[in-house]
Coordinates of C-alpha atoms and ligand atoms in Angstrom, one line a residue:
M1 CA 59.4 76.6 52.4
S2 CA 55.9 76.0 51.2
I3 CA 54.7 79.6 51.3
Q4 CA 56.3 81.7 48.5
V5 CA 57.0 85.4 48.4
P6 CA 53.8 87.0 47.0
N7 CA 54.0 88.2 43.5
N8 CA 52.6 91.6 42.6
L9 CA 54.5 93.3 45.4
L10 CA 53.9 97.0 45.5
S11 CA 55.7 99.7 47.4
I12 CA 53.6 102.4 49.2
D13 CA 54.7 104.8 46.4
D14 CA 53.1 102.4 43.9
I15 CA 49.9 102.4 45.9
L16 CA 49.4 106.0 46.7
P17 CA 48.5 108.6 44.1
D18 CA 51.3 110.9 43.0
E19 CA 49.6 113.9 44.6
P20 CA 48.3 113.3 48.1
L21 CA 44.5 113.6 48.6
L22 CA 43.3 116.5 50.7
M23 CA 41.7 114.9 53.7
M24 CA 38.5 116.9 54.4
G25 CA 36.3 114.2 55.8
A26 CA 35.4 113.3 59.4
G27 CA 38.9 112.1 60.2
P28 CA 41.8 111.4 59.8
V29 CA 42.6 115.0 59.0
P30 CA 45.8 116.6 57.5
I31 CA 48.7 116.8 59.9
P32 CA 51.2 119.7 60.2
A33 CA 54.7 119.1 59.0
K34 CA 56.1 119.2 62.6
V35 CA 53.7 116.4 63.6
A36 CA 54.6 114.3 60.6
A37 CA 58.4 114.7 61.3
A38 CA 58.0 113.8 64.9
N39 CA 56.0 110.7 63.9
G40 CA 59.0 109.5 61.9
I41 CA 61.3 109.2 64.9
V42 CA 61.8 106.3 67.2
I43 CA 63.4 106.7 70.7
N44 CA 63.8 104.6 73.8
H45 CA 60.4 104.2 75.4
L46 CA 62.0 104.5 78.9
G47 CA 64.7 106.8 80.0
D48 CA 65.3 110.5 80.4
T49 CA 64.4 111.7 77.0
M50 CA 61.0 109.9 77.0
A51 CA 60.4 111.1 80.6
Q52 CA 60.8 114.7 79.5
V53 CA 58.5 114.2 76.5
I54 CA 55.8 112.6 78.8
D55 CA 56.1 115.4 81.3
Q56 CA 55.5 118.0 78.6
V57 CA 52.7 116.0 77.1
K58 CA 50.9 115.9 80.5
Q59 CA 51.4 119.6 81.1
M60 CA 50.2 120.6 77.6
A61 CA 47.3 118.2 77.8
R62 CA 46.2 119.8 81.1
Y63 CA 45.9 123.1 79.2
V64 CA 44.0 121.6 76.3
F65 CA 41.6 119.7 78.6
Q66 CA 41.5 122.7 80.9
T67 CA 42.3 120.8 84.0
D68 CA 44.6 121.6 86.9
K69 CA 44.6 118.2 88.7
G70 CA 43.3 115.9 86.0
H71 CA 45.1 112.6 85.8
I72 CA 46.3 112.5 82.2
L73 CA 47.1 109.1 80.5
G74 CA 48.0 108.2 77.0
V75 CA 46.5 105.2 75.2
A76 CA 48.1 103.2 72.4
G77 CA 45.0 102.9 70.4
P78 CA 42.2 104.7 68.6
G79 CA 39.7 107.1 70.2
S80 CA 37.6 104.0 70.8
A81 CA 40.3 102.5 73.0
A82 CA 40.3 105.6 75.2
M83 CA 36.5 105.4 75.3
E84 CA 36.8 101.8 76.5
M85 CA 39.5 102.8 79.0
A86 CA 37.1 105.3 80.6
I87 CA 34.3 102.8 80.7
A88 CA 36.4 99.8 81.9
N89 CA 37.9 101.8 84.7
L90 CA 34.8 103.7 85.9
V91 CA 32.0 101.2 85.2
T92 CA 31.7 97.9 87.2
P93 CA 29.3 95.0 86.5
T94 CA 27.1 96.4 89.3
S95 CA 27.0 100.0 88.0
K96 CA 24.0 101.7 86.6
V97 CA 24.9 103.7 83.5
L98 CA 22.8 106.3 81.8
S99 CA 24.0 106.8 78.2
V100 CA 22.8 109.9 76.4
C101 CA 22.7 108.7 72.8
N102 CA 22.7 111.2 69.9
G103 CA 24.0 108.7 67.4
F104 CA 26.7 106.2 66.4
F105 CA 29.5 107.2 68.7
S106 CA 27.5 108.0 71.8
G107 CA 25.8 104.6 71.3
R108 CA 29.2 103.0 71.3
L109 CA 29.8 104.1 74.9
A110 CA 26.6 102.4 75.9
D111 CA 27.6 99.2 74.0
M112 CA 30.9 99.2 75.9
A113 CA 29.3 99.6 79.2
Q114 CA 26.9 96.8 78.4
R115 CA 29.9 94.5 77.6
I116 CA 31.2 95.2 81.1
G117 CA 27.9 93.8 82.3
A118 CA 26.5 97.1 83.7
N119 CA 22.8 98.0 83.8
V120 CA 22.7 100.4 80.9
Q121 CA 19.8 102.7 80.1
R122 CA 19.9 104.7 76.8
L123 CA 18.4 108.1 76.6
S124 CA 17.9 108.4 72.9
I125 CA 17.9 111.9 71.4
D126 CA 15.9 112.4 68.3
E127 CA 18.0 112.6 65.1
G128 CA 19.4 116.1 64.5
L129 CA 18.6 117.4 68.0
S130 CA 20.8 118.3 71.0
A131 CA 20.3 116.6 74.4
C132 CA 18.0 118.6 76.6
P133 CA 19.1 119.1 80.2
Q134 CA 15.6 118.8 81.6
R135 CA 15.1 115.3 80.0
V136 CA 18.5 114.2 81.3
R137 CA 17.5 115.4 84.8
E138 CA 14.2 113.4 84.5
S139 CA 16.1 110.2 83.5
I140 CA 18.6 110.6 86.3
L141 CA 15.8 111.0 88.9
Q142 CA 14.0 108.0 87.6
F143 CA 17.0 105.7 87.0
N144 CA 19.5 106.9 89.6
P145 CA 22.7 106.1 87.6
D146 CA 26.2 105.9 88.9
V147 CA 27.8 106.9 85.6
L148 CA 26.5 109.2 82.8
T149 CA 28.1 109.0 79.3
I150 CA 27.6 111.6 76.7
V151 CA 29.3 113.0 73.6
Q152 CA 30.1 116.6 73.0
G153 CA 30.0 116.5 69.3
E154 CA 28.3 113.5 67.5
T155 CA 30.4 113.2 64.4
S156 CA 28.1 110.6 62.8
N157 CA 25.1 113.0 62.3
T158 CA 26.8 116.3 63.0
T159 CA 24.8 117.3 66.1
C160 CA 26.4 119.1 69.1
N161 CA 25.3 118.9 72.7
H162 CA 25.6 122.6 73.2
Q163 CA 24.2 122.4 76.8
L164 CA 26.9 119.9 77.9
A165 CA 28.0 122.1 80.8
E166 CA 24.5 122.2 82.2
I167 CA 24.0 118.5 81.8
V168 CA 27.3 117.7 83.5
K169 CA 26.2 120.0 86.4
I170 CA 22.9 118.2 86.8
A171 CA 24.6 114.8 86.8
K172 CA 27.2 115.9 89.4
E173 CA 24.4 117.1 91.6
H174 CA 23.1 113.6 91.6
N175 CA 26.4 112.0 92.3
C176 CA 27.1 110.6 88.8
L177 CA 30.5 110.2 87.4
V178 CA 30.4 111.9 84.0
I179 CA 32.3 110.5 81.0
V180 CA 32.5 112.8 78.0
D181 CA 33.6 111.8 74.5
A182 CA 35.3 114.9 73.1
V183 CA 37.2 113.1 70.3
C184 CA 36.1 115.3 67.4
T185 CA 35.6 118.5 69.4
L186 CA 38.6 118.9 71.8
S187 CA 40.6 122.0 70.9
T188 CA 38.0 123.0 68.2
M189 CA 35.4 124.5 70.6
P190 CA 35.2 125.4 74.3
F191 CA 35.6 122.5 76.7
Y192 CA 36.4 123.1 80.4
M193 CA 37.0 119.9 82.3
D194 CA 37.5 121.4 85.7
D195 CA 34.9 124.2 85.5
W196 CA 32.2 121.9 84.2
G197 CA 33.2 119.1 86.6
V198 CA 33.7 116.3 84.1
D199 CA 35.2 113.1 85.4
A200 CA 36.7 111.5 82.3
V201 CA 37.4 113.2 79.0
I202 CA 38.4 111.3 75.9
T203 CA 40.1 112.5 72.8
G204 CA 41.7 110.8 69.8
G205 CA 44.6 111.9 67.7
Q206 CA 43.2 112.2 64.2
K207 CA 40.4 114.7 64.7
G208 CA 40.5 118.0 66.6
L209 CA 44.1 117.7 67.6
S210 CA 45.2 117.2 63.9
C211 CA 47.6 114.4 64.8
I212 CA 47.9 110.8 63.7
P213 CA 45.3 108.1 64.4
G214 CA 46.1 105.4 66.9
V215 CA 47.3 107.4 69.8
S216 CA 44.8 108.9 72.2
L217 CA 44.6 110.8 75.4
I218 CA 42.3 110.6 78.4
S219 CA 42.0 112.7 81.6
F220 CA 40.4 111.5 84.8
S221 CA 39.2 113.9 87.5
E222 CA 40.5 113.5 91.1
Q223 CA 37.2 111.9 92.1
A224 CA 37.4 109.5 89.2
W225 CA 41.0 108.6 90.0
Q226 CA 40.0 108.0 93.7
F227 CA 37.3 105.7 92.4
I228 CA 39.8 103.8 90.3
L229 CA 42.3 103.5 93.2
S230 CA 39.6 102.2 95.5
R231 CA 38.4 99.4 93.2
K232 CA 39.0 96.0 94.8
D233 CA 38.1 93.9 91.7
Q234 CA 40.6 93.2 89.0
L235 CA 39.9 94.7 85.6
K236 CA 39.3 92.3 82.8
H237 CA 41.2 94.6 80.4
W238 CA 44.9 94.5 81.0
C239 CA 46.1 97.0 78.4
L240 CA 43.4 99.5 79.4
D241 CA 43.9 99.2 83.1
A242 CA 44.4 102.8 84.3
K243 CA 46.4 101.7 87.3
L244 CA 48.9 99.8 85.1
A245 CA 49.0 102.7 82.6
D246 CA 49.8 105.0 85.6
Q247 CA 53.1 103.0 86.0
F248 CA 54.3 104.4 82.7
W249 CA 52.7 107.8 82.8
Y250 CA 53.6 108.8 86.3
K251 CA 56.2 106.3 87.7
K252 CA 58.7 106.1 84.8
S253 CA 58.2 102.3 84.7
Y254 CA 57.0 99.8 82.2
H255 CA 53.4 98.9 81.3
Y256 CA 53.7 98.1 77.6
T257 CA 56.1 99.6 75.0
A258 CA 54.6 103.0 74.5
P259 CA 53.9 104.1 70.9
V260 CA 56.9 106.4 71.1
S261 CA 56.6 107.9 67.6
G262 CA 52.9 108.6 68.1
I263 CA 53.6 110.2 71.5
L264 CA 56.2 112.4 69.9
A265 CA 53.6 113.4 67.3
I266 CA 51.0 114.1 70.0
H267 CA 53.7 116.2 71.7
E268 CA 54.0 118.4 68.6
A269 CA 50.3 118.5 68.0
L270 CA 49.7 119.7 71.6
R271 CA 52.6 122.2 71.3
L272 CA 51.0 123.7 68.2
V273 CA 47.7 124.1 70.1
C274 CA 49.5 125.7 73.0
T275 CA 51.3 128.1 70.6
E276 CA 48.2 129.1 68.9
T277 CA 46.3 129.3 72.2
L278 CA 42.8 127.8 72.7
E279 CA 41.0 131.1 72.3
T280 CA 42.5 131.7 68.9
R281 CA 42.0 128.1 67.8
F282 CA 38.3 128.1 68.8
A283 CA 37.8 131.4 66.9
R284 CA 39.6 129.9 63.8
H285 CA 37.4 126.8 63.9
Q286 CA 34.2 128.8 64.3
T287 CA 35.0 131.3 61.5
S288 CA 36.2 128.6 59.2
S289 CA 33.2 126.3 59.7
Q290 CA 30.6 129.1 59.5
A291 CA 32.2 130.4 56.3
L292 CA 32.1 126.9 54.8
Q293 CA 28.5 126.5 55.9
A294 CA 27.7 129.9 54.3
G295 CA 29.4 128.8 51.1
I296 CA 27.5 125.5 51.0
E297 CA 24.1 127.2 51.6
G298 CA 25.2 130.0 49.2
M299 CA 25.4 127.6 46.3
G300 CA 22.0 126.2 47.0
L301 CA 22.5 123.1 49.2
D302 CA 20.9 122.4 52.6
L303 CA 22.8 121.7 55.8
Y304 CA 21.5 118.6 57.6
V305 CA 21.2 120.0 61.2
Q306 CA 19.5 123.3 62.2
P307 CA 21.8 126.0 63.7
P308 CA 20.9 125.6 67.4
N309 CA 21.9 121.9 67.3
R310 CA 24.6 122.0 64.7
L311 CA 28.1 120.9 65.2
N312 CA 30.8 123.1 63.7
S313 CA 33.6 120.5 63.8
V314 CA 32.0 118.3 61.2
V315 CA 29.5 119.7 58.8
G316 CA 26.6 117.5 57.5
I317 CA 25.2 118.3 54.0
A318 CA 21.8 116.9 52.8
V319 CA 22.4 115.0 49.6
P320 CA 20.0 116.3 46.9
E321 CA 17.6 113.7 45.5
R322 CA 19.2 113.3 42.1
I323 CA 22.7 112.9 43.5
N324 CA 24.2 109.6 44.4
A325 CA 26.5 110.2 47.4
K326 CA 29.0 107.5 46.4
A327 CA 29.3 108.9 42.9
L328 CA 29.8 112.3 44.4
L329 CA 32.6 111.2 46.7
S330 CA 34.3 109.3 43.9
C331 CA 34.2 112.3 41.6
M332 CA 35.6 114.7 44.3
S333 CA 38.4 112.2 45.0
A334 CA 39.3 111.2 41.5
R335 CA 39.0 114.6 39.7
H336 CA 39.7 117.0 42.5
K337 CA 41.9 115.0 44.9
V338 CA 39.6 116.0 47.8
E339 CA 38.2 113.4 50.2
I340 CA 35.1 114.0 52.2
S341 CA 33.0 111.5 54.2
G342 CA 29.8 109.7 53.5
S343 CA 27.5 108.8 56.4
F344 CA 26.4 106.1 58.8
G345 CA 22.7 106.5 58.1
A346 CA 21.0 109.6 56.9
N347 CA 21.6 110.6 53.3
I348 CA 24.3 113.1 54.0
V349 CA 27.9 113.8 53.2
R350 CA 30.2 115.3 55.8
I351 CA 33.0 117.8 55.6
G352 CA 35.4 118.0 58.6
Q353 CA 36.4 121.2 60.2
M354 CA 39.1 120.0 62.6
G355 CA 42.6 121.3 63.0
E356 CA 44.4 121.8 59.7
Q357 CA 41.1 121.4 57.8
C358 CA 40.2 124.9 59.0
R359 CA 42.5 126.8 56.6
A360 CA 41.1 129.2 54.0
H361 CA 42.9 127.5 51.0
N362 CA 41.5 124.1 52.0
L363 CA 38.0 125.6 52.3
F364 CA 38.1 127.0 48.8
R365 CA 39.4 123.9 47.2
T366 CA 36.9 121.7 49.0
L367 CA 33.8 123.9 48.3
H368 CA 34.8 124.1 44.7
A369 CA 35.3 120.3 44.4
L370 CA 31.9 119.8 46.1
G371 CA 30.0 122.2 43.9
T372 CA 31.5 121.4 40.6
S373 CA 31.2 117.6 41.2
M374 CA 27.5 118.0 42.1
N375 CA 27.0 120.0 38.9
A376 CA 28.9 117.4 36.9
L377 CA 26.4 114.8 38.3
G378 CA 23.4 116.9 37.1
Q379 CA 22.7 119.2 40.0
R380 CA 22.3 122.9 39.2
L381 CA 24.2 124.8 41.9
D382 CA 25.3 128.4 41.8
L383 CA 28.9 127.7 42.4
P384 CA 30.2 131.3 42.0
L385 CA 27.6 132.5 44.5
G386 CA 28.7 129.8 47.0
M387 CA 32.4 130.7 46.6
A388 CA 31.6 134.4 47.0
A389 CA 29.6 133.6 50.2
L390 CA 32.6 131.7 51.5
E391 CA 35.0 134.6 50.7
A392 CA 32.6 137.1 52.2
R393 CA 32.4 135.2 55.5
L394 CA 36.1 134.7 55.7
A395 CA 36.6 138.4 55.1
N396 CA 33.9 139.1 57.7
L397 CA 31.7 141.0 55.3
E398 CA 27.9 141.1 55.4
Q399 CA 27.4 140.7 51.7
P400 CA 29.2 138.4 49.2
I401 CA 31.8 140.6 47.6
L402 CA 31.2 139.1 44.1
S403 CA 27.4 139.2 43.9
Ligands
PLP501 C1 36.0 109.3 65.6 C2 35.2 109.3 66.8 C3 35.3 108.3 67.7 C4 36.1 107.0 67.5 O1 37.5 107.3 67.3 P1 38.4 106.1 66.6 O2 39.7 106.7 66.6 O3 37.8 105.9 65.2 O4 38.2 104.9 67.5 C5 34.6 108.4 68.9 N1 33.8 109.4 69.2 C6 33.7 110.5 68.3 C7 32.8 111.6 68.7 C8 34.4 110.4 67.1 O5 34.3 111.5 66.3

């Protein structure tokens, strides 16, 4: 043998810190113990046990997507694989695609459609703003697209398309199939697939659902599914072919070996959403995110996006001039064992408010780590005032109780 066993072999225990870091960035997010336990199990990917799990996952996903007849499929892959599955199955080389682009992830949908060979027009939304239904209508009238792609929450710059329902309605009136990326928002804020008339909804595991990365869910409307069944051309993507995936998800047969552990984990994540109920979960996310925002502003920092366009699921904070974002993240991680995210462009740092991140004890620890690290780097923030504002908002008080 010419290739030797590597020296310096480390176990995972050697690599990881003794105390796990608190994951408060834009994903992956902390997972509940039930999800972690399920993810540690391997079962047969075919057979009765798996069939029962799949049946439950589809039922629970229908509740979470708010769809009665939606065709639910799982994807062994990141949120991006589910995005590509939506695009590959609903976009053809002769399609016209209008992509509403708020930032990095909504732009990715346009990139994917371009790779299919479609005629893609990007409607670029100014940084920090939400898409305006009137502008979308004008673009549709002028371009006459077959498919519209849009993101509910743009994780990269923390803007939210709050008028999504109206935009979907306009697109449907003009016979567009509508693909919505709800990776960071699903189960954190209202989303109603059937009521709004969305044709394909994508979510990943490691964001709103508080599950593991690498296993994703997609739901196609009846109209989208009919379109897929009626396609005569053969998809260039074998793994992402929805008709092949249907073999596993509806016909108990083989497509590829499903990521069984990940699907068990998704099962538990969905079950926890169902147990909590969407109403309660939306309220928890809203209260938590707004309390965090109050705490951040309370200590003297600025949020990146104005309230009407702001996303609650991921909060963007403008980095003060004298602070180096990288140094800030290192300090929070090394000294306080709290991880938050940097950015893809603007000088911001981002704190996630998805799933298990929206717990009071995580908010206090994160806000403290943020404020005290900034102060250590030379900023002069009023940390007690910020912590008091957080406490006050969590307690639903008008005034900070410590001021
Ligand atoms: C994270 C994210 C994605 C990509 O998910 P991956 O699992 O990283 O592929 C897509 N869209 C949005 C809105 C996201 O937040």
